[in-house]
Coordinates of C-alpha atoms and ligand atoms in Angstrom, one line a residue:
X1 CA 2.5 2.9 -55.9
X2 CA 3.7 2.1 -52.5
X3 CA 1.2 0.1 -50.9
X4 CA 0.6 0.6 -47.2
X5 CA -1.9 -1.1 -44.7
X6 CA -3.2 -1.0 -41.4
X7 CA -4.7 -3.8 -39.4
X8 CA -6.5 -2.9 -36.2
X9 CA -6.6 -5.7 -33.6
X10 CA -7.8 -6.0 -30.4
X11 CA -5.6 -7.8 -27.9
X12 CA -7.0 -10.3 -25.8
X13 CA -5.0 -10.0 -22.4
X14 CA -5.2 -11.4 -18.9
X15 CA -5.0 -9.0 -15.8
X16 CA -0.9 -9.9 -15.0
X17 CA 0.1 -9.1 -18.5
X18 CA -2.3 -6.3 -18.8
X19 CA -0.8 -4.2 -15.7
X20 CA 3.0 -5.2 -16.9
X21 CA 1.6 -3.2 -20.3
X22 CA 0.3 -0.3 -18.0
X23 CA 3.2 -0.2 -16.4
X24 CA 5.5 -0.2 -19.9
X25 CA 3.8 2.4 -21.0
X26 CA 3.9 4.2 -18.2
X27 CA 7.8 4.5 -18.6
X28 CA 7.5 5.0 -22.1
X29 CA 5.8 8.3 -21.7
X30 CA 8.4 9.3 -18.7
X31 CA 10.8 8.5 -21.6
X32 CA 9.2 10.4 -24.4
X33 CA 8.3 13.4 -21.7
X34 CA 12.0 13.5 -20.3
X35 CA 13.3 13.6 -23.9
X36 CA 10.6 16.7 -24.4
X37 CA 12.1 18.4 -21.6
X38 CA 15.8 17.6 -22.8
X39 CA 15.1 19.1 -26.4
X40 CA 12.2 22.1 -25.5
X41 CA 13.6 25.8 -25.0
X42 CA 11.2 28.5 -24.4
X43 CA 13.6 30.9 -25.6
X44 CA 13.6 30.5 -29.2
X45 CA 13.1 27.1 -31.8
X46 CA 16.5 27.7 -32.8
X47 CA 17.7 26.5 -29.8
X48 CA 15.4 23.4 -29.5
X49 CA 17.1 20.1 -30.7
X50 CA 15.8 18.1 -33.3
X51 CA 18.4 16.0 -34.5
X52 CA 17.5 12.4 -33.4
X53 CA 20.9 10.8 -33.1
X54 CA 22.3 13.4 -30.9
X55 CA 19.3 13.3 -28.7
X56 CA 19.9 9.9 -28.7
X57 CA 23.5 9.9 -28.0
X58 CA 22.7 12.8 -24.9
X59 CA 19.9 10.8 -23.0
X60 CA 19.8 6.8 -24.1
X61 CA 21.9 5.7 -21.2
X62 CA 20.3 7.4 -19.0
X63 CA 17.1 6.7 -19.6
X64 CA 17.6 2.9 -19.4
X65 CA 19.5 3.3 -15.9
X66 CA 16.1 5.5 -14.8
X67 CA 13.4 2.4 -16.1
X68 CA 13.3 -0.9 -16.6
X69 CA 12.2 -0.5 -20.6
X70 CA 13.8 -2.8 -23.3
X71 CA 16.1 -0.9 -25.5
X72 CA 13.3 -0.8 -28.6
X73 CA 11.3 1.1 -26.4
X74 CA 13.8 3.5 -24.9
X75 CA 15.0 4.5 -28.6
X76 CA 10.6 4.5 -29.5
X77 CA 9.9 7.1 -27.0
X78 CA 13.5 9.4 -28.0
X79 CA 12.0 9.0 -31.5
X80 CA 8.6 9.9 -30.7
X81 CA 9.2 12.8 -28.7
X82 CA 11.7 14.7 -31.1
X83 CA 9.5 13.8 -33.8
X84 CA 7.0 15.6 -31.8
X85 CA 9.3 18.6 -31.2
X86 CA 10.5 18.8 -34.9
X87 CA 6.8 19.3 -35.6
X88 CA 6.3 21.7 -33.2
X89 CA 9.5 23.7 -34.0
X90 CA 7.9 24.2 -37.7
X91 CA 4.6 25.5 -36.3
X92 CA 7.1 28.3 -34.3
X93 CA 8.9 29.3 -37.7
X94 CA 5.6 29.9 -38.9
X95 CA 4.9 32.2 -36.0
X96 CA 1.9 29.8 -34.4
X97 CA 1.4 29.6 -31.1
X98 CA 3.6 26.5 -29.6
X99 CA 4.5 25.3 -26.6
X100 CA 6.4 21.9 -25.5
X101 CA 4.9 18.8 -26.4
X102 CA 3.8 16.6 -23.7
X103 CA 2.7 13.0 -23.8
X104 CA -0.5 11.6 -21.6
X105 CA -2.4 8.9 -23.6
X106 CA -1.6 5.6 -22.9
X107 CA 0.6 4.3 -26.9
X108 CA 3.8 2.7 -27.4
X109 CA 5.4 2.5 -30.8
X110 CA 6.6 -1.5 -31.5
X111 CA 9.2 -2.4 -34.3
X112 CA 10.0 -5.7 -36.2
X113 CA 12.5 -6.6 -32.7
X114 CA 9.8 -5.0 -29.9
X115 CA 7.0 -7.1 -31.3
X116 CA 6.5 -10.7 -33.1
X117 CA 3.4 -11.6 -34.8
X118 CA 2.3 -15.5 -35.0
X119 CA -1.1 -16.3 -36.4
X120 CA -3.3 -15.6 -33.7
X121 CA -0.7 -13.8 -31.0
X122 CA 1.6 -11.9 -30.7
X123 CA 5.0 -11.4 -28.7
X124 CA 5.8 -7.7 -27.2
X125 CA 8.3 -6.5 -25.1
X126 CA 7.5 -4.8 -21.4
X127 CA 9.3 -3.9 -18.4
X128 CA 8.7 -7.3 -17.5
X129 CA 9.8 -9.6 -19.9
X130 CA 8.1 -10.4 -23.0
X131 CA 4.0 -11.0 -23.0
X132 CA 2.3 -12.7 -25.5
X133 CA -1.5 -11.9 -25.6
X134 CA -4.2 -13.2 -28.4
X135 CA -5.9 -11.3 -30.3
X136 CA -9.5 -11.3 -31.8
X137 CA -9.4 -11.0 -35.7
X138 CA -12.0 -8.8 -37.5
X139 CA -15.1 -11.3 -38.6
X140 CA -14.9 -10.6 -42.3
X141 CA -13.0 -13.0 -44.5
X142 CA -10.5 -13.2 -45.2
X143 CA -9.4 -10.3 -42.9
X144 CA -7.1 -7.8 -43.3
X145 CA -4.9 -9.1 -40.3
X146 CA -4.4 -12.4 -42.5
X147 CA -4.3 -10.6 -45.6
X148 CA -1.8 -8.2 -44.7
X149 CA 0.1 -9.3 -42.2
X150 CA 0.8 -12.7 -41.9
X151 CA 1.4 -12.9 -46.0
X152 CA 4.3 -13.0 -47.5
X153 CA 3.8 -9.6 -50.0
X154 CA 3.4 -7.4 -46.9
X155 CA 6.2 -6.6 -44.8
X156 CA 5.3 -5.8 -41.3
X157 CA 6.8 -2.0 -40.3
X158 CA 5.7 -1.1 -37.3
X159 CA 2.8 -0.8 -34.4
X160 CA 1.4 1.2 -32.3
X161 CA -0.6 -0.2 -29.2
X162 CA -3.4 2.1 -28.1
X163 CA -5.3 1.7 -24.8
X164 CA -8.3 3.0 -25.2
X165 CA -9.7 4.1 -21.4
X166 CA -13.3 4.1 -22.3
X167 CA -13.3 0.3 -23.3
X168 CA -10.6 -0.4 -21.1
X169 CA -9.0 -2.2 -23.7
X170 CA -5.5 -2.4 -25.4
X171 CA -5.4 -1.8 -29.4
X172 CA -2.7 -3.4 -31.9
X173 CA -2.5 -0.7 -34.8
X174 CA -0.3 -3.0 -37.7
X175 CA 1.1 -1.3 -40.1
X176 CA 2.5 -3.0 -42.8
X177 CA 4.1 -2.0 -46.2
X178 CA 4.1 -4.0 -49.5
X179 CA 7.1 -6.1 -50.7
X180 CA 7.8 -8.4 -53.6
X181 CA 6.5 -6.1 -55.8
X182 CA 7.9 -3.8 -58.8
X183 CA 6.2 -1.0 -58.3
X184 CA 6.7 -1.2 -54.7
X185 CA 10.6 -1.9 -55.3
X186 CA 10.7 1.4 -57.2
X187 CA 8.5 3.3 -54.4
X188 CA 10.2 5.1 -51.2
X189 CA 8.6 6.5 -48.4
X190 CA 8.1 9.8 -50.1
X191 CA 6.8 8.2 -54.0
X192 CA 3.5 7.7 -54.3
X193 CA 3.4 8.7 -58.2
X194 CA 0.2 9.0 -60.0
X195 CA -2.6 9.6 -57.6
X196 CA -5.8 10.7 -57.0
X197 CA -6.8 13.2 -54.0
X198 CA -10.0 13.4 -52.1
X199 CA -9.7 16.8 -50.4
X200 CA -11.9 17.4 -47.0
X201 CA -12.4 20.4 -45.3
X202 CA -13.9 20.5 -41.8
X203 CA -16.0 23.1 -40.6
X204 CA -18.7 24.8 -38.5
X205 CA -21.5 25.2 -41.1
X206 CA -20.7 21.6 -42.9
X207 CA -18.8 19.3 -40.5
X208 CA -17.2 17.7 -43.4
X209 CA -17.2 18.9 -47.0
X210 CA -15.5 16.7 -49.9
X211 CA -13.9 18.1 -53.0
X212 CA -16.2 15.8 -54.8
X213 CA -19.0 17.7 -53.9
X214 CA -20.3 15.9 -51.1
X215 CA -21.8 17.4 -48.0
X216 CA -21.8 16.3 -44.5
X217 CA -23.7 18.5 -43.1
X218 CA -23.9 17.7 -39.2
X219 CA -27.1 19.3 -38.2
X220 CA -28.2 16.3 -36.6
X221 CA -24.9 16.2 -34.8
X222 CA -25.4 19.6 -34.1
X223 CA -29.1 18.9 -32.7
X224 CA -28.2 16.4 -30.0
X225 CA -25.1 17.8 -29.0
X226 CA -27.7 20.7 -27.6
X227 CA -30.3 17.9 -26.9
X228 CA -27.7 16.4 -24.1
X229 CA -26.5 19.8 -23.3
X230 CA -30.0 21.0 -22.0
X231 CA -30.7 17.7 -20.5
X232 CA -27.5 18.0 -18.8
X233 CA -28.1 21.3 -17.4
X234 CA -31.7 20.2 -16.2
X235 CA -30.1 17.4 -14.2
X236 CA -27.3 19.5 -13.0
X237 CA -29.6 21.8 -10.8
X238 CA -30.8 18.2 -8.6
X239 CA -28.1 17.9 -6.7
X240 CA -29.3 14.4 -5.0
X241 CA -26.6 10.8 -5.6
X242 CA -29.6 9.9 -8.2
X243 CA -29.3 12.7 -10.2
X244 CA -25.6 12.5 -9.7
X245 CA -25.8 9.3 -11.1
X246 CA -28.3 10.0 -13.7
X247 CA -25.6 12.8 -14.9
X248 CA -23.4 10.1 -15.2
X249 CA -25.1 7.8 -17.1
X250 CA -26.3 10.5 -19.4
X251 CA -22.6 11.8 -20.4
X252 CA -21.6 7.6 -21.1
X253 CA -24.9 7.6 -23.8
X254 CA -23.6 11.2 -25.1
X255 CA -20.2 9.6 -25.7
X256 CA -21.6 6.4 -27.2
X257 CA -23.6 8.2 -29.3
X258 CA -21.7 11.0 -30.3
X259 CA -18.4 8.6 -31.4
X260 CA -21.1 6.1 -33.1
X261 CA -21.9 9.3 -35.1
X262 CA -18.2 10.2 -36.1
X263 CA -17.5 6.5 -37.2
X264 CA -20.8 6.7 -39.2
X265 CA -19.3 9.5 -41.1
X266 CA -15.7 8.5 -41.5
X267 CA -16.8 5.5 -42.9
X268 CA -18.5 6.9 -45.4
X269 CA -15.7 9.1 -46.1
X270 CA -13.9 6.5 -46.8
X271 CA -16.6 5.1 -48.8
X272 CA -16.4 8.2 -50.9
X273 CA -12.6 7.9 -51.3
X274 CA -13.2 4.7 -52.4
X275 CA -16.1 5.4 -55.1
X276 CA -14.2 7.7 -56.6
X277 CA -10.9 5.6 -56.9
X278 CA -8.8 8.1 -55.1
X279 CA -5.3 6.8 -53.2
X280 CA -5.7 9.4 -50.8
X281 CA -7.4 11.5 -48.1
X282 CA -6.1 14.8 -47.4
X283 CA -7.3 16.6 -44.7
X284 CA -6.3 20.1 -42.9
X285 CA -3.8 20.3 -40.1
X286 CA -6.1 20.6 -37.1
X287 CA -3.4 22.0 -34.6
X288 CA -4.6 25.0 -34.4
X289 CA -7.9 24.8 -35.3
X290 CA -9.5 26.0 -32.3
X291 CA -7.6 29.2 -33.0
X292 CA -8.7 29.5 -36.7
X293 CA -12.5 28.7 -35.7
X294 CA -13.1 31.0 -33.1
X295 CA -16.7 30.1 -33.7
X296 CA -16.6 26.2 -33.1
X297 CA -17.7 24.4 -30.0
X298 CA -15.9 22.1 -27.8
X299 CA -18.3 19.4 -29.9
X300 CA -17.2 20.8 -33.2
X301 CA -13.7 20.4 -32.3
X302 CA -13.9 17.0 -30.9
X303 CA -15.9 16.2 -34.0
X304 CA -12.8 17.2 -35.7
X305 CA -10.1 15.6 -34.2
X306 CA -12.5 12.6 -33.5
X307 CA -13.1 12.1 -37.6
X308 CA -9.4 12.2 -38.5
X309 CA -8.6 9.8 -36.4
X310 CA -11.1 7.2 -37.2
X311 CA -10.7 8.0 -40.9
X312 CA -6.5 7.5 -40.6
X313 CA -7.0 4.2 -39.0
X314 CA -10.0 3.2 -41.5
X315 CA -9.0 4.4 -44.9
X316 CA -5.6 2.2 -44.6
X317 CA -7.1 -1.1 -44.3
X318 CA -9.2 -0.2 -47.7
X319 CA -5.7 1.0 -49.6
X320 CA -5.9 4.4 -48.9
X321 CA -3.7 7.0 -47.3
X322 CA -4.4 10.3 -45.2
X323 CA -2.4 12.8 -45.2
X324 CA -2.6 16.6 -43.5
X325 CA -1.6 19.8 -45.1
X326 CA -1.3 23.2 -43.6
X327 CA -4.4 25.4 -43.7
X328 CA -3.2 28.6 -44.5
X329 CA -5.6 30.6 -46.8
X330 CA -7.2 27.3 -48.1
X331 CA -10.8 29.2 -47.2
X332 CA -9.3 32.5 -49.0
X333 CA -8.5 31.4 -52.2
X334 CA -10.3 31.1 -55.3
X335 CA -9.9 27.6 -56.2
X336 CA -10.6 28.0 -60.0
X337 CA -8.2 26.3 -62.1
X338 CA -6.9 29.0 -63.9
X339 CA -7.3 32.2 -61.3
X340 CA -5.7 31.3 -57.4
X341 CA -6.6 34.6 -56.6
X342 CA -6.5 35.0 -52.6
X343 CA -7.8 37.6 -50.8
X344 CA -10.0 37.8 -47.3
X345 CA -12.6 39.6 -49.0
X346 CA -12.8 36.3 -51.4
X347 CA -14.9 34.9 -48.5
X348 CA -18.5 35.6 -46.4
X349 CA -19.3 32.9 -44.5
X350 CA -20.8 30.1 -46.4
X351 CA -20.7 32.3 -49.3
X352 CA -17.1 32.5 -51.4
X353 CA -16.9 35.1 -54.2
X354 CA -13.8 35.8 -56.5
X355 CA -12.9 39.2 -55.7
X356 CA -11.0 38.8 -59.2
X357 CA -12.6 36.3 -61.5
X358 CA -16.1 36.4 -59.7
X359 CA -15.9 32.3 -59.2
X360 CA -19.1 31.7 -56.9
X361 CA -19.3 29.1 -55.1
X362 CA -19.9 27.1 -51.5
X363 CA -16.9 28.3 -49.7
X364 CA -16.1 25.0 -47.6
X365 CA -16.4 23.3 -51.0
X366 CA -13.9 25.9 -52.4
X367 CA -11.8 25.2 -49.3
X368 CA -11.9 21.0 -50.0
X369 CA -10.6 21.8 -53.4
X370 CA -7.8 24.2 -52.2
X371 CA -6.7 21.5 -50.1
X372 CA -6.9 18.9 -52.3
X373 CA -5.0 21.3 -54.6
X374 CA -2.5 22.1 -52.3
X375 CA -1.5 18.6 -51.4
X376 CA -1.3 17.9 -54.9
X377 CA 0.8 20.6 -56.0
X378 CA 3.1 19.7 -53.2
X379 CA 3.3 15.7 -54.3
X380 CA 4.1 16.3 -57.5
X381 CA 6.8 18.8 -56.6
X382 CA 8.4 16.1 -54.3
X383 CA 8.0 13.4 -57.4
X384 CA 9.9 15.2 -59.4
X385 CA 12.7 16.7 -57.7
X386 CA 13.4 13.4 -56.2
X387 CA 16.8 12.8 -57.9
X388 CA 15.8 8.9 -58.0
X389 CA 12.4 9.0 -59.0
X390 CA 11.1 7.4 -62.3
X391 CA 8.8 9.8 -62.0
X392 CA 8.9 12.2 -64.0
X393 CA 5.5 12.9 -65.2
X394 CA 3.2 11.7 -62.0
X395 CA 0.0 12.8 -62.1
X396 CA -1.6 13.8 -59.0
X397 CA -4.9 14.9 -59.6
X398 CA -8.0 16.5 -56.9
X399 CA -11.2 14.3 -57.6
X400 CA -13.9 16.8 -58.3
X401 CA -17.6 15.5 -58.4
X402 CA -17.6 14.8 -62.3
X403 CA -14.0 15.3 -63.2
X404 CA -10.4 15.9 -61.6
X405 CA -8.3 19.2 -61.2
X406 CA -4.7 18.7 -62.4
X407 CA -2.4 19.8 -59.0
X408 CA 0.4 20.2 -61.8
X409 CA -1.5 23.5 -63.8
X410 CA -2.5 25.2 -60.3
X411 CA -1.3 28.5 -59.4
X412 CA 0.4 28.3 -56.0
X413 CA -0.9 28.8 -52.8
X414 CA 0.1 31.6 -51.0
X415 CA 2.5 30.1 -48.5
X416 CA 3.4 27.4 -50.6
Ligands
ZN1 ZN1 -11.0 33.5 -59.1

């Protein structure tokens, strides 16, 4: 089992240091932005590039005669931005709607030379040398940044630094990989062999829905998102500086309040994960998800996106993974072990029905399971065409409330 971690830290940083971060990061979007550019063709994806090296080769002097970033960096941002365009090139194969990736919020990639981690600081490069800010460690003990970083099994791989605007405060995402370790000798980047999936489909009628069985329903969420809207709309019509200000203060609580509610639910999410001993979370894609729930909100969708992020940086530091598969037909198919059968007509709105085996059932339950399903099926597919794996017979199994679908015995998803 290749064991992974993240530690979250929260850097403690004087204004001088602070700005040459802004400023680093900064020119590490211009970087990953001109590289966009450099690879992007609106003509077709075939004539996007994607191969890293070459994009490399093409723009790496360049971009170090245009800024003032270390190397690290300059080669970060190239990464980041075809990785970005690779992504987006698959979504074009597949007929989705694209268009070139752009790059706005405020995160820098770090490596094992771009950063240095002591005990209770660390060292990261900038445009203007190398600053070394603190950092405030989680209160439990012993915390996950000691545990996981600073020991001697871990082996520190790489981290992102987040600001985050509505704290005005910079982030250290750590992520760090097992060593010293059999099993983690034997693992690579794609083996994770024998695992258990949670599966989680997002939605309008249940904001989150587990293949365990385990609703989150989200009226309440639902409720107050209206509650604010109307208040909203009340103090929109006074158009005095008060009410002005009033609005103001009102859409700071709304945030508060609505992000408090998210991180109440991932966390139990990843409670649920937990409780049921599965490795890993497996969500939907979201890219297009505005396109796929015509009927969703602008709160629904934040919701969304909002949850999966919170639950990728929260399920690590417990020893679980998140991963994303594509949605395609998850909500058509019948996600009976033995039948598969997928069909439009399968589904009515909270209602699923088995055109074929007449399966009844919740259909964003039925959706949690074909993703779960779907991951699965792909997993053990990669296990064992692997030419080095050991293994062979990996189990990856969908955690069901009271037992476990096998991903192995599933018929295949259409698009598979
Ligand atoms: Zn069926």
């Amino acid at each position: 089992m290749d064991v992974r971690r993240t530690a979250v830290v929260k850097l403690i940083i004087s204004d001088e240091p602070r700005d040459a971060l802004h400023r680093t990061s900064d020119q590490f979007l211009y970087c990953a932005n001109r590289t966009s550019e450099y690879c992007w063709s609106n003509t077709s994806y075939t004539e996007c590039k994607t191969n890293k090296r070459e994009v490399r080769d093409a723009l790496y002097a360049e971009l170090r005669a245009e800024t003032e970033l270390p190397a690290q960096l300059v080669q970060a941002a190239i990464r980041r931005a075809v990785e970005a365009v690779k992504s987006v090139v698959e979504r074009w194969k597949k007929k989705q709607r694209v268009s070139q990736p752009t790059f706005t919020a405020e995160t820098m990639d770090y490596d094992t030379r771009s950063a240095t981690f002591y005990r209770n600081n660390v060292s990261l490069a900038t445009v203007e040398g190398r600053v070394e800010p603190s950092f405030i460690l989680p209160a439990d003990s012993p915390t996950p940044y000691e545990r996981y970083v600073l020991s001697e099994d871990y082996e520190f791989r790489e981290s992102t630094l987040r600001y985050d605007a509505t704290t005005d405060e910079f982030y250290l995402h750590v992520s760090t990989r097992r060593v010293n370790d059999e099993d983690a000798e034997a693992s690579t980047d794609t083996g994770h062999s024998d695992q258990t999936v949670l599966g989680i489909d997002l939605g309008v009628n249940s904001l989150a829905v587990s293949s365990t069985g385990t609703f989150w329903k989200g009226d309440d969420y639902d409720h107050w998102c209206r509650e604010f809207e109307k208040r909203r709309g009340e103090m929109q019509k006074r158009a005095t500086q008060a009410g002005h200000n009033a609005l103001l203060r009102l859409g700071k609580r709304e945030e508060a309040w609505r992000k408090q509610y998210i991180h109440t639910v991932a966390n139990e999410l990843v409670s649920e994960a937990i409780d049921y001993g599965c490795d890993v979370i497996v969500f939907e894609d979201l890219t297009d998800i505005r396109e796929r729930l015509p009927h969703a909100t602008w709160h629904h969708i934040w919701a969304f996106r909002r949850l999966f992020e919170y639950v990728e940086y929260k399920a690590p530091e417990q020893g679980v993974f998140v991963e994303q598969v594509e949605p395609n037909y998850t909500s058509q198919r019948c996600s009976r072990m033995d039948c598969g059968f997928t069909h439009e007509d399968n589904r009515d709105g909270e209602h699923f029905e088995c055109q074929k085996c007449g399966y009844e059932v919740n259909a964003d339950y039925n959706a949690a399971k074909n993703i779960g399903v779907r991951y699965a099926r792909k997993q053990i597919h990669r296990l064992r065409s692997s030419p080095t794996s050991e293994s062979g017979d990996a189990r990856v199994d969908v955690r069901l409330n009271g037992g476990t679908l096998s991903g192995e015995s599933h018929q295949p998803i259409a698009g598979d």
